[in-house]
Every structure is written in structure tokens, then in C-alpha cells.
CSV table of C-alpha atoms in Angstrom, one decimal:
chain,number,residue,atom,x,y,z
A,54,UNK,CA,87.4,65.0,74.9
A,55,UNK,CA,85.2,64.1,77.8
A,56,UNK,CA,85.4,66.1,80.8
A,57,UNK,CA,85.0,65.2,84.0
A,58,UNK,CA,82.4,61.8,84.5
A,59,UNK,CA,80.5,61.1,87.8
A,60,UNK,CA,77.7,58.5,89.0
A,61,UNK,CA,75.5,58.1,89.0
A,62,UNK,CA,73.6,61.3,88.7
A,63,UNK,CA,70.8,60.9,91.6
A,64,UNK,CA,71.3,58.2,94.3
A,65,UNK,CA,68.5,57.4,96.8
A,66,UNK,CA,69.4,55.6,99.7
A,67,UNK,CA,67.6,54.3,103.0
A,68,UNK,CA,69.1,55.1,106.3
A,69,UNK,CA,71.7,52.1,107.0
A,70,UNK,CA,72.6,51.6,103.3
A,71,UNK,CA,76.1,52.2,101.7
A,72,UNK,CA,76.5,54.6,99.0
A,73,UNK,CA,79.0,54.7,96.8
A,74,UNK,CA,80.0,57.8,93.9
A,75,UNK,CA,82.5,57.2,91.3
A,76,UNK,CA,84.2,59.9,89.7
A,77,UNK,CA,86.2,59.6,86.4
A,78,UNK,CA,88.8,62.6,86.1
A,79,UNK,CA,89.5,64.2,82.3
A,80,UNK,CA,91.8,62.7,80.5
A,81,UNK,CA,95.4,62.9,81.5
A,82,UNK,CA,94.0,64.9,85.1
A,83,UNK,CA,96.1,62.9,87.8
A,84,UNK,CA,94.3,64.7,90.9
A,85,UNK,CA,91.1,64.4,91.9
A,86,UNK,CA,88.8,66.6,95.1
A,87,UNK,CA,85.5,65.9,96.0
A,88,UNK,CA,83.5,68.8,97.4
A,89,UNK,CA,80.0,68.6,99.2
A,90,UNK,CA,77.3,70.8,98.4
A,91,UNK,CA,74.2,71.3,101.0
A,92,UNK,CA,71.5,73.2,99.4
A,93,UNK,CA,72.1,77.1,99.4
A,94,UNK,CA,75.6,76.7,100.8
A,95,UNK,CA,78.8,76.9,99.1
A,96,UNK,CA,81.4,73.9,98.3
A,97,UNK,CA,82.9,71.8,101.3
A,98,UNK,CA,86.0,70.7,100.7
A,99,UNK,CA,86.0,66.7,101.4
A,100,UNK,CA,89.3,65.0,100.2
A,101,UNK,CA,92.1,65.1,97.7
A,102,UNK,CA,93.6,62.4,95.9
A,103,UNK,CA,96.2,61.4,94.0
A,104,UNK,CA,96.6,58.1,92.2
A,105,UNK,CA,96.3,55.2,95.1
A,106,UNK,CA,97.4,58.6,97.3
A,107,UNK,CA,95.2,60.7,99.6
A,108,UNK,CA,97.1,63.8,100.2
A,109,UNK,CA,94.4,66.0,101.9
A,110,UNK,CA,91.6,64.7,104.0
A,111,UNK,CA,90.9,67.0,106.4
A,112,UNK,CA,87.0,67.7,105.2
A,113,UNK,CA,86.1,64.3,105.5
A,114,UNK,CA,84.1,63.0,108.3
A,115,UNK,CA,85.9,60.8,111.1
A,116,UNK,CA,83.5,57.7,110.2
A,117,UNK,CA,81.6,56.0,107.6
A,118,UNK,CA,83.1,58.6,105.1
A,119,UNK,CA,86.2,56.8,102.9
A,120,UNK,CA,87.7,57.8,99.4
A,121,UNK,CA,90.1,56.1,97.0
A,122,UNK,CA,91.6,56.9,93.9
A,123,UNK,CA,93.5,53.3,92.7
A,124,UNK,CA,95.5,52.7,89.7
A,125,UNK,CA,93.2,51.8,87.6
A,126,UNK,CA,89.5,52.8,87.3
A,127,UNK,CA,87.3,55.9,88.8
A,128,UNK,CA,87.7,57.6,92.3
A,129,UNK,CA,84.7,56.1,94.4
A,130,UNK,CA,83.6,58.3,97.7
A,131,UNK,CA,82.0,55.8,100.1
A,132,UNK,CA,79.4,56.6,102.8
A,133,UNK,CA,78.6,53.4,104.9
A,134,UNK,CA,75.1,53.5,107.5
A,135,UNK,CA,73.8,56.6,105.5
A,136,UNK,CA,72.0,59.5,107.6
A,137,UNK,CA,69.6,61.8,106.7
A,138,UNK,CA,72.3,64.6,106.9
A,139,UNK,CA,74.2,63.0,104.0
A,140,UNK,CA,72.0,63.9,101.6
A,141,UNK,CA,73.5,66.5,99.2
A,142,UNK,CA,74.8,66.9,96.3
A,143,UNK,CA,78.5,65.4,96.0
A,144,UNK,CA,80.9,66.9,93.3
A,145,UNK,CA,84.1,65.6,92.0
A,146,UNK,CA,86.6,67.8,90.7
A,147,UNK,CA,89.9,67.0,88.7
A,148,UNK,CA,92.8,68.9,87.5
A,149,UNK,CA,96.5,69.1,86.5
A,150,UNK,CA,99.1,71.2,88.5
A,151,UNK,CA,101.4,73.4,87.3
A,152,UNK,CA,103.5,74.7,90.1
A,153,UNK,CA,101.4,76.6,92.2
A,154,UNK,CA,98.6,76.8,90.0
A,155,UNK,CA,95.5,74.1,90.3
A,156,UNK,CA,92.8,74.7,87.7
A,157,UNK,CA,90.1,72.6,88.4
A,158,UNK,CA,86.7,71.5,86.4
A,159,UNK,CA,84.0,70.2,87.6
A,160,UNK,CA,81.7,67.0,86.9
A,161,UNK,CA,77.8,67.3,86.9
A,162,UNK,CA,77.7,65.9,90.5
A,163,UNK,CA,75.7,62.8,92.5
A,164,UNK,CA,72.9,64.2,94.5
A,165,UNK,CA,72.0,61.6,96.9
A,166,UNK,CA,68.5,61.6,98.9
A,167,UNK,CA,68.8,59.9,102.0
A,168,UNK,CA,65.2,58.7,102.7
B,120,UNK,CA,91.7,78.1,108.9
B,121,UNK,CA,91.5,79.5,105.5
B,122,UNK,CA,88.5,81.3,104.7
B,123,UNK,CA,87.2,83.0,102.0
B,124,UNK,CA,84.7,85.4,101.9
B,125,UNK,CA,82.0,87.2,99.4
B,126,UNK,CA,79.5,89.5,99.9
B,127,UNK,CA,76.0,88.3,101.0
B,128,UNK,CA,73.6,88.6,98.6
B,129,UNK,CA,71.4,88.4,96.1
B,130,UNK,CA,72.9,91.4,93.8
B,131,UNK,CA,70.5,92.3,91.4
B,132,UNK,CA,71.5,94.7,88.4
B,133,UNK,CA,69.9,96.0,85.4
B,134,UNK,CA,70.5,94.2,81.6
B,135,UNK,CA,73.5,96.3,80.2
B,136,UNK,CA,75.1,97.1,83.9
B,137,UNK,CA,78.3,96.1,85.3
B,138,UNK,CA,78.0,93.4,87.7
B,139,UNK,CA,81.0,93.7,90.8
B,140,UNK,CA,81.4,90.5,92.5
B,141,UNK,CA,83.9,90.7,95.6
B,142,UNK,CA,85.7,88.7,97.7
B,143,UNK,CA,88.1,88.3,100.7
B,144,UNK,CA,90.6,85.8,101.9
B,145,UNK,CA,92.5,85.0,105.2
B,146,UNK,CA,95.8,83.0,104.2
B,147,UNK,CA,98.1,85.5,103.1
B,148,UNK,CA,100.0,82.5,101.2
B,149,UNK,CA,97.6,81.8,98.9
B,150,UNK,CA,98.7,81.9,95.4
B,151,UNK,CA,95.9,81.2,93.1
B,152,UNK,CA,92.2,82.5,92.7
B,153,UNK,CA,88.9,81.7,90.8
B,154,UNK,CA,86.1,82.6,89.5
B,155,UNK,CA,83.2,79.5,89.0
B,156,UNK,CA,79.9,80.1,87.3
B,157,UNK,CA,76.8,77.7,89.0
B,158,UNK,CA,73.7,77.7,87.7
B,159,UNK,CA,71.2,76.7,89.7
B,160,UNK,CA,71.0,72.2,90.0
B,161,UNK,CA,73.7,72.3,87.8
B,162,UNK,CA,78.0,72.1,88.5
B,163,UNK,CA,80.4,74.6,88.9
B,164,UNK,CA,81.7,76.2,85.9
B,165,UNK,CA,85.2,77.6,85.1
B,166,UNK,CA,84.9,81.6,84.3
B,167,UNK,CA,88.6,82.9,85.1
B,168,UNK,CA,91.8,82.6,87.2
B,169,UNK,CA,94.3,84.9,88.1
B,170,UNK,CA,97.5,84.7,90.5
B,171,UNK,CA,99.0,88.0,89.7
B,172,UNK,CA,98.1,91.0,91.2
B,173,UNK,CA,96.4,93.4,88.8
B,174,UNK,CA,93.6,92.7,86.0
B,175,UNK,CA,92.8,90.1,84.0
B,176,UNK,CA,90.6,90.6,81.2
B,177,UNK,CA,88.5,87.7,79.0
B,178,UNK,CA,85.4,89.3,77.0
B,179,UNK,CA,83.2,90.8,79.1
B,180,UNK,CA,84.8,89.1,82.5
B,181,UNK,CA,87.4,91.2,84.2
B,182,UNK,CA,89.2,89.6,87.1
B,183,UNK,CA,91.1,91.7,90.0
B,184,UNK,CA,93.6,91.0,92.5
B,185,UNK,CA,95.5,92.9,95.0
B,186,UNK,CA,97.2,90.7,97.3
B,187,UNK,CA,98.0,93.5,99.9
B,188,UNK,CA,94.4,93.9,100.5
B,189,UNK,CA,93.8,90.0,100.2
B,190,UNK,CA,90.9,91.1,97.6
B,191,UNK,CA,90.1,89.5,94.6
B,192,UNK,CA,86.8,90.6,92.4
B,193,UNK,CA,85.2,90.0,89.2
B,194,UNK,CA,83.7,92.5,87.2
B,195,UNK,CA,81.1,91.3,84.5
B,196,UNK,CA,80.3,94.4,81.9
B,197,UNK,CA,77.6,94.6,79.7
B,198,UNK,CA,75.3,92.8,82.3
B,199,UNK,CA,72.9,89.7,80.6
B,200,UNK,CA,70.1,88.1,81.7
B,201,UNK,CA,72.3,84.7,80.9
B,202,UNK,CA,74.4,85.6,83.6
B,203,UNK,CA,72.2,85.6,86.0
B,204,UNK,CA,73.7,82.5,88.4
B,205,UNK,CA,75.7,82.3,92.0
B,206,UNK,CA,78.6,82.8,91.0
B,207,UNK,CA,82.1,81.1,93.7
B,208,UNK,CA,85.2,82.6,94.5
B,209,UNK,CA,87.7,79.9,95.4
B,210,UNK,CA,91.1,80.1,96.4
B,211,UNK,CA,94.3,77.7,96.4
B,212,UNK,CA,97.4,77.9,98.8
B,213,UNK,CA,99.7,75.9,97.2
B,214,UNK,CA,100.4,73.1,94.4
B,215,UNK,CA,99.3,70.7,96.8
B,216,UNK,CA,96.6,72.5,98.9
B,217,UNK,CA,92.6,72.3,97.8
B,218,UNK,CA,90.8,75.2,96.7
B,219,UNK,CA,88.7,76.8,99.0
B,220,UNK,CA,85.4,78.0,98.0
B,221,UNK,CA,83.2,80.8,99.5
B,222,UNK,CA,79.6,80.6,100.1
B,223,UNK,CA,78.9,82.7,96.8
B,224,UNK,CA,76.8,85.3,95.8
B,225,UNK,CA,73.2,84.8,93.7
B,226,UNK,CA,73.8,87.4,90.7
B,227,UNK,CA,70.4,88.4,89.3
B,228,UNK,CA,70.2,90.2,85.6
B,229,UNK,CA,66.9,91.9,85.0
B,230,UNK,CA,66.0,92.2,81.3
């Protein structure tokens, strides 16, 4: 009964370089957010997805920022030309929905260091 | 735009207290609300939801809501040094809508 997978756990990166954060939901979760975490701040909403759907993605930067959730495999959040600014820690959240009610859990969360 | 807001902190309470966490929200239409646990360099952790206005009890956890107000708070009783975390209120709008967090509010337990 897994819960909620990401990688990889720490990410370095140099300025200019692509990173790239997978996110397996739980089992049988069809909807998927990821949040953004700066260090003593609280959870930025990013972008949620459905399967090969993005329904919300008004927390996501204009550019380099891009997020998919296909058909088959993980949800992969993809920074392109990385910035020092980027570096946070990135956490993926999945859930069912019943009616009006989203309970969402958590996975351990990809800290990238931008160096 | 939807905010939600908690108390600045840290709070800091005594082993055995009763810890009162509190939080407002702006969108009148928002229709579900939790509670998340985060220990520090680790993920957010599920405590409680509610979406009805009144109390909702679970061990030592007691969740309020009063919709009128826009107010939601958690009560933790019987204060331990285990709880000692930041501790997220987060709030959804609709089956369709992401939950918004607030900044959250560093709890401290002293033993």
C-alpha cells in the first residue's frame, strides 16, 4: 500500500541545466498537485493534473516551468535553464475526489539546490 | 484571490496544555478544510478534515469550523513534546479547485 512516490529525493543542478521531478500518485489517486516549498514559507500552489489533463495551472511560472501527468507512468514537473531562485523543496500531492471534498497526501518531496 | 490565514508564531505551550491553532479564510465558497502536520525537512502530514460547521473530534485533535466567521481551528489537548511541528491549515473551494495552504504556525511543546 505505497503512498505517494517522488524523485528523486535531493536534486543538484547548475544554473542552465534542466531538472526534472517525477511524482507517482497512491494507488487508484487520479489527481495529482504539486506545491513549492521555499524555506520557512508555507506551500505554493504550482499545478493540478489530471490524467494527460491539466485543470489548474495558475501557480506555475510563465516559462521554463511545464507539468504533465500522461496515461501511463509518473507526473514529471520540468524546470528548463534552472535559476538560483528555483531551489526549493518541490512536493507532489495526490488524492481522490468525492464531491466537494479533496483529501490529499503528501509524498516526501524533491529538494533541488540550484548551484 | 483566496487566502488563508494563521496566526504568526511560534506558540510555545507547556507538556500537558492545550494547544489552539487558528486560522482565517477569504472565499466564502470554500467547502473543505485541513489540518497538516510538517515536521521540520520532512512532508506534510494528514491530521484532520472537516467541511461542516461545528467540531470534529479524533483523539486528542479537535477540529472547529464556523463558516459565518470564515474560522477554522484545531485544538490539540493533552499537549506533547511529539507534537511539537508547524502545523498548515489548508483550504479547498471546490471538487475541482487546489487547496490552499497558509503560511503555518511553528508549535513548540516544552517537556
Amino acid at each position: 500500500n505505497a503512498g505517494v512516490m517522488q524523485n528523486p529525493r535531493h536534486l543538484v543542478r547548475r544554473r542552465g541545466q534542466e531538472a526534472r521531478l517525477r511524482c507517482s500518485p497512491m494507488k487508484g489517486h487520479s489527481h495529482v498537485y504539486w506545491y513549492r516549498q521555499l524555506p520557512e514559507e508555507g506551500l505554493k500552489f504550482m499545478v493540478y493534473l489530471q490524467k494527460e489533463n491539466i485543470i489548474d495551472e495558475s501557480g506555475m511560472p510563465k516559462e521554463r516551468f511545464s507539468a504533465e501527468f500522461p496515461k501511463e507512468g509518473p507526473s514529471i514537473l520540468r524546470i528548463q535553464q534552472v535559476v538560483r531562485g528555483d531551489s526549493a523543496a518541490y512536493f507532489c500531492a495526490s488524492s481522490l475526489v468525492y464531491g466537494t471534498l479533496t483529501e490529499a497526501f503528501f509524498g516526501q518531496g524533491t529538494r533541488l539546490t540550484v548551484v | 484571490q483566496k487566502e488563508v490565514e494563521q496566526n504568526s508564531g511560534p506558540l510555545s505551550v507547556p507538556e500537558g496544555a492545550i494547544a489552539s491553532l487558528n486560522c482565517t479564510y477569504s472565499d466564502r465558497g470554500s467547502q473543505s478544510f485541513f489540518w497538516y502536520r510538517q515536521y521540520s525537512g520532512k512532508s506534510p502530514e494528514l491530521i484532520m478534515f472537516i467541511y461542516s460547521n461545528g467540531d470534529k473530534e479524533d483523539g486528542r485533535f479537535t477540529a472547529q469550523l464556523n463558516k459565518a466567521s470564515q474560522y477554522v481551528s484545531l485544538l490539540i489537548r493533552d499537549s506533547q513534546p511529539s507534537d511539537s511541528a508547524t502545523y498548515l491549515c489548508a483550504v479547498n473551494s471546490g471538487a475541482n479547485s487546489k487547496l490552499t495552504f497558509g503560511k503555518g504556525i511553528t508549535l513548540s511543546v516544552r517537556p
